[in-house]
Tab-separated table of C-alpha atoms in Angstrom:
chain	number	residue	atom	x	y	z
Z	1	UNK	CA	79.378	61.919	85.226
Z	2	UNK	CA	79.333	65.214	83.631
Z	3	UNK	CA	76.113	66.394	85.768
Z	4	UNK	CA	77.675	65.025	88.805
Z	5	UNK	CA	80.618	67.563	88.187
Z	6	UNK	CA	80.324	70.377	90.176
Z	7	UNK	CA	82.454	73.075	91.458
Z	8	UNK	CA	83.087	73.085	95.087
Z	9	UNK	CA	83.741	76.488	95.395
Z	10	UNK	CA	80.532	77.327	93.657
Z	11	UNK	CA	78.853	75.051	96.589
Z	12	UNK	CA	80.633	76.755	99.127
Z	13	UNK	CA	79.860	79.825	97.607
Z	14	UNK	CA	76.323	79.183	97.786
Z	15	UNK	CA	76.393	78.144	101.619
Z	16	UNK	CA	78.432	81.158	102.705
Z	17	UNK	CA	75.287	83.375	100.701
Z	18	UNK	CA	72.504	81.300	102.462
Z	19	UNK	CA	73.944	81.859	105.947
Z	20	UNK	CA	74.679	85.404	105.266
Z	21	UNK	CA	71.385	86.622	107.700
Z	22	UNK	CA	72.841	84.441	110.459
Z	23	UNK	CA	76.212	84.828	110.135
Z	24	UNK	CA	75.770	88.518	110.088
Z	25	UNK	CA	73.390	89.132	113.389
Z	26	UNK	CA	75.817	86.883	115.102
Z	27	UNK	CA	78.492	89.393	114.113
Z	28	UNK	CA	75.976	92.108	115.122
Z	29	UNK	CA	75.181	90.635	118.914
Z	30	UNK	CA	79.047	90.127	119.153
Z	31	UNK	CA	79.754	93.597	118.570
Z	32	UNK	CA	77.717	94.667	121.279
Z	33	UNK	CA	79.926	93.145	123.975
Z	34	UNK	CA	83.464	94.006	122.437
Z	35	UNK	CA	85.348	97.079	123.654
Z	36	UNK	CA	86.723	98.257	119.940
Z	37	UNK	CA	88.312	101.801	119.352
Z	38	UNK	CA	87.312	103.402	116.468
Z	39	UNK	CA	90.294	106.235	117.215
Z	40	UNK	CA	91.816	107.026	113.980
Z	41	UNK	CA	95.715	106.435	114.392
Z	42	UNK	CA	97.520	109.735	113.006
Z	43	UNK	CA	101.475	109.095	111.943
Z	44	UNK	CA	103.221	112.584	111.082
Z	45	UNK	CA	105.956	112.243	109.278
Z	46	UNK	CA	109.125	114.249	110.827
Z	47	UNK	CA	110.947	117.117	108.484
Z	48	UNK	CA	108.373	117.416	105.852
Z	49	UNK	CA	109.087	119.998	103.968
Z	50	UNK	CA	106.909	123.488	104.228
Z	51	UNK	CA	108.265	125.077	101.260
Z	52	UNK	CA	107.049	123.111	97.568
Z	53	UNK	CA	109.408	123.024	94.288
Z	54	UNK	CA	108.334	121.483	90.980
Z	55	UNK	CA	111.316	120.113	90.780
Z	56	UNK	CA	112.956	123.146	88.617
Z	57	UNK	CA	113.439	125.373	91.791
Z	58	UNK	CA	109.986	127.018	90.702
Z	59	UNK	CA	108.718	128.337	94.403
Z	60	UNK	CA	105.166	126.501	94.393
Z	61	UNK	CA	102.128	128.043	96.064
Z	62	UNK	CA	100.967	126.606	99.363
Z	63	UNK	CA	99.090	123.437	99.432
Z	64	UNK	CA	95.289	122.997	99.225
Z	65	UNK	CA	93.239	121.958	102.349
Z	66	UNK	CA	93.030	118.525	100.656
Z	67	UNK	CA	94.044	114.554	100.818
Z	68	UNK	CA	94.877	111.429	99.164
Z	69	UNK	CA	92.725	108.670	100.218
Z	70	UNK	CA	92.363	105.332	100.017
Z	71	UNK	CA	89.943	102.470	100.785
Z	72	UNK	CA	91.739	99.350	101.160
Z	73	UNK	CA	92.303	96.151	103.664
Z	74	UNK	CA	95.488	94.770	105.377
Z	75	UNK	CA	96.010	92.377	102.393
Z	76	UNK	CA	95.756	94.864	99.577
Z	77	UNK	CA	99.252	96.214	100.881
Z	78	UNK	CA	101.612	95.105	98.141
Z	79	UNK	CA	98.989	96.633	95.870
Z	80	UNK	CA	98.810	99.803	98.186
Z	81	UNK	CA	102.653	100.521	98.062
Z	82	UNK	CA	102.454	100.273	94.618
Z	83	UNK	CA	99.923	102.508	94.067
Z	84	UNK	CA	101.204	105.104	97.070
Z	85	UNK	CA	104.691	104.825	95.051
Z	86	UNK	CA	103.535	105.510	92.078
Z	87	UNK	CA	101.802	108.576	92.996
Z	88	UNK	CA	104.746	109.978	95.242
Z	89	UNK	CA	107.070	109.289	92.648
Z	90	UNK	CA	104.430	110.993	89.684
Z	91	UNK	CA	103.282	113.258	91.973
Z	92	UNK	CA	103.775	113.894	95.641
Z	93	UNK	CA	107.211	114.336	96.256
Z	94	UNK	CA	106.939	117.718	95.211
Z	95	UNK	CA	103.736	118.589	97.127
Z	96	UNK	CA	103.715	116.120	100.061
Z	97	UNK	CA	100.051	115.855	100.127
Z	98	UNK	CA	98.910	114.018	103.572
Z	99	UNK	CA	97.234	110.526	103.007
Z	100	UNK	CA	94.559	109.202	104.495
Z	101	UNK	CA	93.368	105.003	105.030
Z	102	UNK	CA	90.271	103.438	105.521
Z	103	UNK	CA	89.223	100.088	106.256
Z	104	UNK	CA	86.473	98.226	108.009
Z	105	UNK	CA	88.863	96.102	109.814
Z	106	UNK	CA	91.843	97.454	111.754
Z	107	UNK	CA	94.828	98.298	110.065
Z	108	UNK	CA	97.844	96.050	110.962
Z	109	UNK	CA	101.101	97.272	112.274
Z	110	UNK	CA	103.158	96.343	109.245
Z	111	UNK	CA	100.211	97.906	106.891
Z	112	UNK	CA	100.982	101.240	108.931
Z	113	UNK	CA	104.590	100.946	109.586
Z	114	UNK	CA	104.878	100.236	105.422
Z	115	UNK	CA	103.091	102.645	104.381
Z	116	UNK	CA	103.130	105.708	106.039
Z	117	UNK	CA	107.221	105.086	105.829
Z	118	UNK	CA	106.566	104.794	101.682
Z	119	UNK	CA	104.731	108.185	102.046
Z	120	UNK	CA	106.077	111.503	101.975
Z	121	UNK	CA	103.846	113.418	104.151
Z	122	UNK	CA	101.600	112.347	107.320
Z	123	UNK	CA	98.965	109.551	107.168
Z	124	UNK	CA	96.100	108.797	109.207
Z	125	UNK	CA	94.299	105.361	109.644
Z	126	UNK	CA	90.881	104.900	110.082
Z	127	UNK	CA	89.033	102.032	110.933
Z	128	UNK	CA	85.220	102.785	110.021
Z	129	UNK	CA	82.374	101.932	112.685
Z	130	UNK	CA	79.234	99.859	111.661
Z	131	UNK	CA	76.919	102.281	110.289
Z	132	UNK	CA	79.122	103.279	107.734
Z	133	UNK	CA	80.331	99.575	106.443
Z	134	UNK	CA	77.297	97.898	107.175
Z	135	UNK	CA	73.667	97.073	106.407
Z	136	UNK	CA	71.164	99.107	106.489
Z	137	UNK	CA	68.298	99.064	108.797
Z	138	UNK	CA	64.802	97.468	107.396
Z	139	UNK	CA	66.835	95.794	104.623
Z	140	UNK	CA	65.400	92.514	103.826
Z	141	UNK	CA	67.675	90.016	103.733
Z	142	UNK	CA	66.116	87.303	102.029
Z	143	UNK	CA	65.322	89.254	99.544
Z	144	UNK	CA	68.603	90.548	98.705
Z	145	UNK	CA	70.005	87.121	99.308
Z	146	UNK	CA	67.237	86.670	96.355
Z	147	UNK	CA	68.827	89.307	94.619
Z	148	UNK	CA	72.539	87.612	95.083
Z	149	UNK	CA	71.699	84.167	93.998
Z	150	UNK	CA	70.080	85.139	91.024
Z	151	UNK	CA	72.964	87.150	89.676
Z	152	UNK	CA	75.194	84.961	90.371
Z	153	UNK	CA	73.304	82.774	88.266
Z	154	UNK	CA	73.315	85.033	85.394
Z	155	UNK	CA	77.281	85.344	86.186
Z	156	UNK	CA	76.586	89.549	86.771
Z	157	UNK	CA	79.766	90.859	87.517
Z	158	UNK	CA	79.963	91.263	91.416
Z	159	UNK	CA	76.513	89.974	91.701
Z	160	UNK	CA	77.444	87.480	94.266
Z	161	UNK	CA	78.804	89.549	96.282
Z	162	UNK	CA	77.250	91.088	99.496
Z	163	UNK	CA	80.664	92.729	100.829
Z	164	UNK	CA	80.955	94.391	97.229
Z	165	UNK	CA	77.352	96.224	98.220
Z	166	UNK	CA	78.679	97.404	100.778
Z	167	UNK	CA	81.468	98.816	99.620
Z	168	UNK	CA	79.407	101.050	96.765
Z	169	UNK	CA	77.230	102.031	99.598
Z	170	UNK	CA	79.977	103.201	101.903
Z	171	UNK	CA	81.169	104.875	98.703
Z	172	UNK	CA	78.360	106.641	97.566
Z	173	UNK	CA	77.118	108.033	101.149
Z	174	UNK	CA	79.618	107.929	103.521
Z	175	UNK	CA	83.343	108.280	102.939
Z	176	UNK	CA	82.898	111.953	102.646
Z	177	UNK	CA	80.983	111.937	106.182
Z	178	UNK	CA	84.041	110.500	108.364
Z	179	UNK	CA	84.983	112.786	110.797
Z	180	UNK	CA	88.603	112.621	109.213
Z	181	UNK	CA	87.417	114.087	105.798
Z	182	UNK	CA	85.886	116.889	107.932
Z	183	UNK	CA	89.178	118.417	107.704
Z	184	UNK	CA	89.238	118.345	103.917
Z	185	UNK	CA	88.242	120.677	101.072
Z	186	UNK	CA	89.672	118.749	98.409
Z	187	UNK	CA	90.327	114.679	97.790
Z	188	UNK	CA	92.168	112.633	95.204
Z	189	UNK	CA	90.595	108.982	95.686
Z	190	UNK	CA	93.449	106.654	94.375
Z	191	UNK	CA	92.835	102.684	94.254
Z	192	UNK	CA	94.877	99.908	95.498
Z	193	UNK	CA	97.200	98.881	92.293
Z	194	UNK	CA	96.260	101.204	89.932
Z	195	UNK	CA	99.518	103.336	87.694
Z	196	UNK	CA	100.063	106.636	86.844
Z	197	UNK	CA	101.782	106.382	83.543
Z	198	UNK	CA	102.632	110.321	83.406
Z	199	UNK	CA	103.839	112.814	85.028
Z	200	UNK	CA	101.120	115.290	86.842
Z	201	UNK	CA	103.514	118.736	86.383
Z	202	UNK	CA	100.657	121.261	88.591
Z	203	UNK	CA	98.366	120.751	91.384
Z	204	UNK	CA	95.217	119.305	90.752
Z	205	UNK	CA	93.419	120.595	93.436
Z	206	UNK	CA	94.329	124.189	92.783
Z	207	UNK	CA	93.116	123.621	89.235
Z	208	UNK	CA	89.562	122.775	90.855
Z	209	UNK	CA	89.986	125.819	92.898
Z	210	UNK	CA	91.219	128.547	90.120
Z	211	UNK	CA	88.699	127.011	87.716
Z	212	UNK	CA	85.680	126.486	90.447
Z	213	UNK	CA	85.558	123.010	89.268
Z	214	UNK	CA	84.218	120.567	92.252
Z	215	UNK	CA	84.451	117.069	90.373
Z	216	UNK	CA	87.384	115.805	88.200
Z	217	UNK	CA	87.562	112.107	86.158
Z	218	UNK	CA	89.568	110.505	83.428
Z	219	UNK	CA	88.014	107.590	82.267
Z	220	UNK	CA	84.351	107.520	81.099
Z	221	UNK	CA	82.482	104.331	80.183
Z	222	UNK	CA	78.803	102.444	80.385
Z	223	UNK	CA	77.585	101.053	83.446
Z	224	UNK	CA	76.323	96.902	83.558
Z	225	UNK	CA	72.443	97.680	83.242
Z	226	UNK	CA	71.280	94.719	84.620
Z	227	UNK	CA	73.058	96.134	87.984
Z	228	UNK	CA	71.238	98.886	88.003
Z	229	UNK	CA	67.807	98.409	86.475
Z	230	UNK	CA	65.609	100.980	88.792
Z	231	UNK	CA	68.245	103.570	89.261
Z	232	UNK	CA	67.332	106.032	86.477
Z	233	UNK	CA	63.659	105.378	87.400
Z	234	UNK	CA	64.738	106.339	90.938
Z	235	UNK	CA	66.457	109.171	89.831
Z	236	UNK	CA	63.540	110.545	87.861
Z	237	UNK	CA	61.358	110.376	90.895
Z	238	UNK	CA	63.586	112.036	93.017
Z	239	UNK	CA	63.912	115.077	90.537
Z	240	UNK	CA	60.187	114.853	90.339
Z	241	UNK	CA	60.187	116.010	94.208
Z	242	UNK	CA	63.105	118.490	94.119
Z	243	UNK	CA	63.315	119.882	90.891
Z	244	UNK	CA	65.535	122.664	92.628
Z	245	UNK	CA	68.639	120.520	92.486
Z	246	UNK	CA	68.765	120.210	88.760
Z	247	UNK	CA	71.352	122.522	87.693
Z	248	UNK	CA	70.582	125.184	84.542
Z	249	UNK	CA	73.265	123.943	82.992
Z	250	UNK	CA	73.553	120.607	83.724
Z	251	UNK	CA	74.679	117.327	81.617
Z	252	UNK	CA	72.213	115.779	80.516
Z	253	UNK	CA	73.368	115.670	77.597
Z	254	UNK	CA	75.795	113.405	78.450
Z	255	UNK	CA	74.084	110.438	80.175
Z	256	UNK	CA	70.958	110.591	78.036
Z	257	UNK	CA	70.946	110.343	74.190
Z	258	UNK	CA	68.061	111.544	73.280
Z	259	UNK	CA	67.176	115.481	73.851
Z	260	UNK	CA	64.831	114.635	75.739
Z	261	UNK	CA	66.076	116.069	79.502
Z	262	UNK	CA	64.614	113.706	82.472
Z	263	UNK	CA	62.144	111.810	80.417
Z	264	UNK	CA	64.982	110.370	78.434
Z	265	UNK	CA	66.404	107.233	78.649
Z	266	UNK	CA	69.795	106.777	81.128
Z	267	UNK	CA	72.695	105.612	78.310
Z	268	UNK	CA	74.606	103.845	81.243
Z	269	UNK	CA	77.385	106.421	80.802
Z	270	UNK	CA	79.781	107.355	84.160
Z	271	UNK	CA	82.662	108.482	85.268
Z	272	UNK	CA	84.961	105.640	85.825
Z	273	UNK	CA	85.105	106.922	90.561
Z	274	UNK	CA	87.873	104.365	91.000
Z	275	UNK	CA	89.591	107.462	90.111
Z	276	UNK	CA	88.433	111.075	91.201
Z	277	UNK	CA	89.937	114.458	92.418
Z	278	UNK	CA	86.756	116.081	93.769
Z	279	UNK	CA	85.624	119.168	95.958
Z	280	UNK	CA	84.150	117.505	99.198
Z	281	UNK	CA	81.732	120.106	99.707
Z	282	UNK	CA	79.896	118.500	96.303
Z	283	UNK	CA	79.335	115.680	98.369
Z	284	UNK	CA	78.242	117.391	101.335
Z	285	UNK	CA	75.813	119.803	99.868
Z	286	UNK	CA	71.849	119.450	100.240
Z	287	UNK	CA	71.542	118.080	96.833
Z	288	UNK	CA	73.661	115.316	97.001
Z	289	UNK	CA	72.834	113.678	100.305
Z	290	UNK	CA	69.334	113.909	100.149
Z	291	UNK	CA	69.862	111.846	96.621
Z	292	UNK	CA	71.722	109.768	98.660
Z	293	UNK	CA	68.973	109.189	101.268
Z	294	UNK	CA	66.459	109.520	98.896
Z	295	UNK	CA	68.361	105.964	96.753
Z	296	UNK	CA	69.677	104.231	100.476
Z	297	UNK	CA	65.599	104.445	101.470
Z	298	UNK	CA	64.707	102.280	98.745
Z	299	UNK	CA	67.325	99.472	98.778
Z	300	UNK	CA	69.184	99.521	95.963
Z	301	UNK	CA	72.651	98.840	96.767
Z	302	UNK	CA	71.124	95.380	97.780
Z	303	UNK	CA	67.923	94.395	96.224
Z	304	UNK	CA	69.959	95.481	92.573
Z	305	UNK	CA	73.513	96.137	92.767
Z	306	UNK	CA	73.630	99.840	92.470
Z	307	UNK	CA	77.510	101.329	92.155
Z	308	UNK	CA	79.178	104.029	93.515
Z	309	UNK	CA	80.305	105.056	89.226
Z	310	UNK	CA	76.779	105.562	88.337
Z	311	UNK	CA	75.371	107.311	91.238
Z	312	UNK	CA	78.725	110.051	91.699
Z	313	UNK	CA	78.443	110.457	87.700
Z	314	UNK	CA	74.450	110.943	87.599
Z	315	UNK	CA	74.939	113.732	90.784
Z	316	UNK	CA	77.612	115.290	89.156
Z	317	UNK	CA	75.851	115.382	85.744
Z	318	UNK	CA	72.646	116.595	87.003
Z	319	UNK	CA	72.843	118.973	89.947
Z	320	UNK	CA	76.656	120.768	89.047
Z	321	UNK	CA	76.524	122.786	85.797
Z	322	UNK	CA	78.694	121.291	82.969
Z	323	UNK	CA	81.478	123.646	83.298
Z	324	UNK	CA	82.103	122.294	87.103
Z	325	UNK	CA	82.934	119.012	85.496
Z	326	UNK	CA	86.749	118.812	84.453
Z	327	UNK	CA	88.373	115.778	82.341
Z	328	UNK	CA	91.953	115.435	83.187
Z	329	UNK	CA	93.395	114.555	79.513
Z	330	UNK	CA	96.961	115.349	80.527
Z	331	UNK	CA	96.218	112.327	83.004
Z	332	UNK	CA	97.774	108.600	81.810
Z	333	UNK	CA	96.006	106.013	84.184
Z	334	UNK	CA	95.694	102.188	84.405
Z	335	UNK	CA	92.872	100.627	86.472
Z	336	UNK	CA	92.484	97.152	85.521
Z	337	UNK	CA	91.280	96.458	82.463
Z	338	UNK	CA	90.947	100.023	81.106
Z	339	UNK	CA	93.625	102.563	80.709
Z	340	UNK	CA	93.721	106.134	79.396
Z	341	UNK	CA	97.145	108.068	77.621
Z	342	UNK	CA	97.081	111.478	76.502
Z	343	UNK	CA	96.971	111.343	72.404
Z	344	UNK	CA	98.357	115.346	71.955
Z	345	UNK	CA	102.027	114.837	71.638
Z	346	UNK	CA	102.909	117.917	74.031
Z	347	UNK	CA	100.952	116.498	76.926
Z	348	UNK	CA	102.286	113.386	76.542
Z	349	UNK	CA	105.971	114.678	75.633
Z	350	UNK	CA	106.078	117.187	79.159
Z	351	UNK	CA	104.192	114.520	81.047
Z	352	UNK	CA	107.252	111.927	80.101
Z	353	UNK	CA	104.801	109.229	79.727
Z	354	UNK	CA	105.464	105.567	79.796
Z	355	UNK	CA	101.695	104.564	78.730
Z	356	UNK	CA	100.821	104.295	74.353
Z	357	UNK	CA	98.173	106.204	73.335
Z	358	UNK	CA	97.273	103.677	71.279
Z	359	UNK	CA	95.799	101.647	74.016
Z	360	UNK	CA	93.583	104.621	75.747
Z	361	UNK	CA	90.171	103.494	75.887
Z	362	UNK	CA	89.026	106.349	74.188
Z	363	UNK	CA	90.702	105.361	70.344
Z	364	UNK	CA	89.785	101.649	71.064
Z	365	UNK	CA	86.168	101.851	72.234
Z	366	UNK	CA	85.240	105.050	72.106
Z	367	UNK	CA	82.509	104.275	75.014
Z	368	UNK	CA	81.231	107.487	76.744
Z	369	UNK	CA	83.815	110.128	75.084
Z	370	UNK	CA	81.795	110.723	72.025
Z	371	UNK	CA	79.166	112.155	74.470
Z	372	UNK	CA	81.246	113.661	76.709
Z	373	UNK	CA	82.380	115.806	73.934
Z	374	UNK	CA	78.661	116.457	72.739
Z	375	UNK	CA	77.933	117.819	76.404
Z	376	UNK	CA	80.793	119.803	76.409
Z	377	UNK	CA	80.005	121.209	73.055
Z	378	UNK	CA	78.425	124.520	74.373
Z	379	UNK	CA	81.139	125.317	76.927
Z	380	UNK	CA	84.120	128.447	76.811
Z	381	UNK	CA	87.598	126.405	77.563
């Protein structure tokens, strides 16, 4: 009896992966005949304030050219107003930053009507077209659908999943490419049920601005390697061909161990991207997207299960110098199952945090911050 026993959902699981190829160019040939609009939907908020106070009727400077954004469906939205409320209540309501949605589906009234009215400034909602949530062309499916089933038998996390690829992909190449963004210097990506456990007392993206900083994390930590087995490899070649995008002072030393530059061995280490306040134009320059192309050419997100973390963290570590990187300490955050609390008492006393320091990921695994302070060993702060 025991071999007879079999999960169900595991079967069904299986069938939904094997008819993946035909289930998606039947979604493709329906497309063609459907009249969709992709036309973002733009809800400005009425008597938003144009004049900023910290709260301790401190005039603040006017805002940055920048967003909050999220990625996110119509049945994340519990999770969404948490998150939005959290940051408005942290955060926002003292700045009134706009927001901006994105989903590959569109966005239901009571997703819009909820939160844009939880808020504090305006919010746009954009519903992305097919070449930026999709596949891309000349991928082989059975061969990815190889790549699936075999992960899934080695229970990889989000190995089974094909919708999960496509999400790093739209991630790593083409959030900051939406027309939207366009308008945008500056973005704070923020996650779907994540917590701010302190209070964030300045603005962020004026920090990145003052200090010419263009990418901004609080959580570093190892990457799965069997989801990424080819990447560094990748990565070497493409530095092989354009060895004018590695930066003088780059950081190496932080996702390599061993002094030895590109011919060392990748360590796995990344910035945690479900959170990151970045400059745009990072992601826009030369460097970046033809690293982009360069990876999306050969595959990856598909025939491995390459992630959004490791390929933002290797980008940033390689082609921006070392003092363009910026850890926000003064930062408490909560993604599921990590968290990070400041540990100096005075950041943690004038942020009024709720989070222990005790529990910051830092203290109880140590993980990437050992080398992130090795990296940053060299560097005036």
């Amino acid at each position: 009896m025991t071999s007879l026993t079999f999960s169900y959902r595991y079967l069904l699981l299986c069938f939904i992966i094997l008819c993946t190829p035909i289930i998606y160019k039947s979604f493709h040939k329906s497309q063609v005949h459907l009249s969709v609009n992709y036309e973002p939907i733009h809800f400005t908020k009425k008597n938003v304030p144009t004049e900023y106070n910290d709260g301790k009727n401190n005039q603040l400077p006017a805002l940055m050219n920048a967003t909050l954004f999220m990625l996110c469906r119509n049945k994340d939205l519990s999770a969404a107003l948490s998150s939005i409320q959290n940051v408005e209540d942290r955060f926002n309501r003292r700045y009134h930053y706009p927001w901006t949605f994105m989903n590959d589906a569109p966005f239901s009234e009571e997703f819009i009507n909820a939160t844009s009215a939880m808020a504090s400034s305006n919010t746009t909602y954009v519903r992305l077209e097919q070449h930026e949530w999709g596949l891309p062309k000349g991928l082989n499916m059975n061969r990815a659908l190889k790549t699936i089933r075999d992960m899934m038998r080695r229970s990889i996390i989000y190995g089974f999943s094909l919708s999960y690829r496509i999400m790093c992909r739209f991630n790593s190449g083409f959030f900051y490419r939406n027309s939207v963004l366009n308008n945008y210097d500056y973005y704070w990506r923020v996650e779907p049920g994540v917590i701010y456990s302190c209070d964030i007392t300045y603005d962020p993206f004026r920090l990145l601005r003052d200090e010419k900083k263009a990418y901004g994390f609080v959580i570093s930590l190892p990457e799965y390697p069997e989801t990424i087995p080819t990447l560094w490899n990748t990565t070497r070649e493409f530095i092989k061909e354009n060895p004018q995008y590695l930066a003088p002072h780059n950081s190496l030393d932080f996702i390599t161990d061993d002094n030895m530059g590109m011919d060392g061995e990748y360590n796995y280490c990344h910035f945690w991207s479900n959170f990151e306040i970045a400059d745009l134009n990072f992601f826009r320059s030369d460097a970046y997207n033809d690293y982009f192309e360069y990876l999306d050419e050969r595959f990856g997100f598909f025939y491995e299960r390459w992630g959004d973390a490791p390929i933002h963290s290797i980008a940033a570590s390689l082609f921006l110098n070392k003092s363009q990187l910026h850890y926000f300490e003064d930062f408490g955050y909560y993604h599921m199952p990590w968290s990070h609390c400041p540990s100096d008492y005075n950041l943690h006393a004038n942020g009024q945090c709720i989070c222990d320091p005790a529990d910051t990921i830092e203290i109880q695994y140590g993980f990437c911050y050992p080398r992130w302070l090795h990296n940053m060993r060299d560097v005036n702060t």
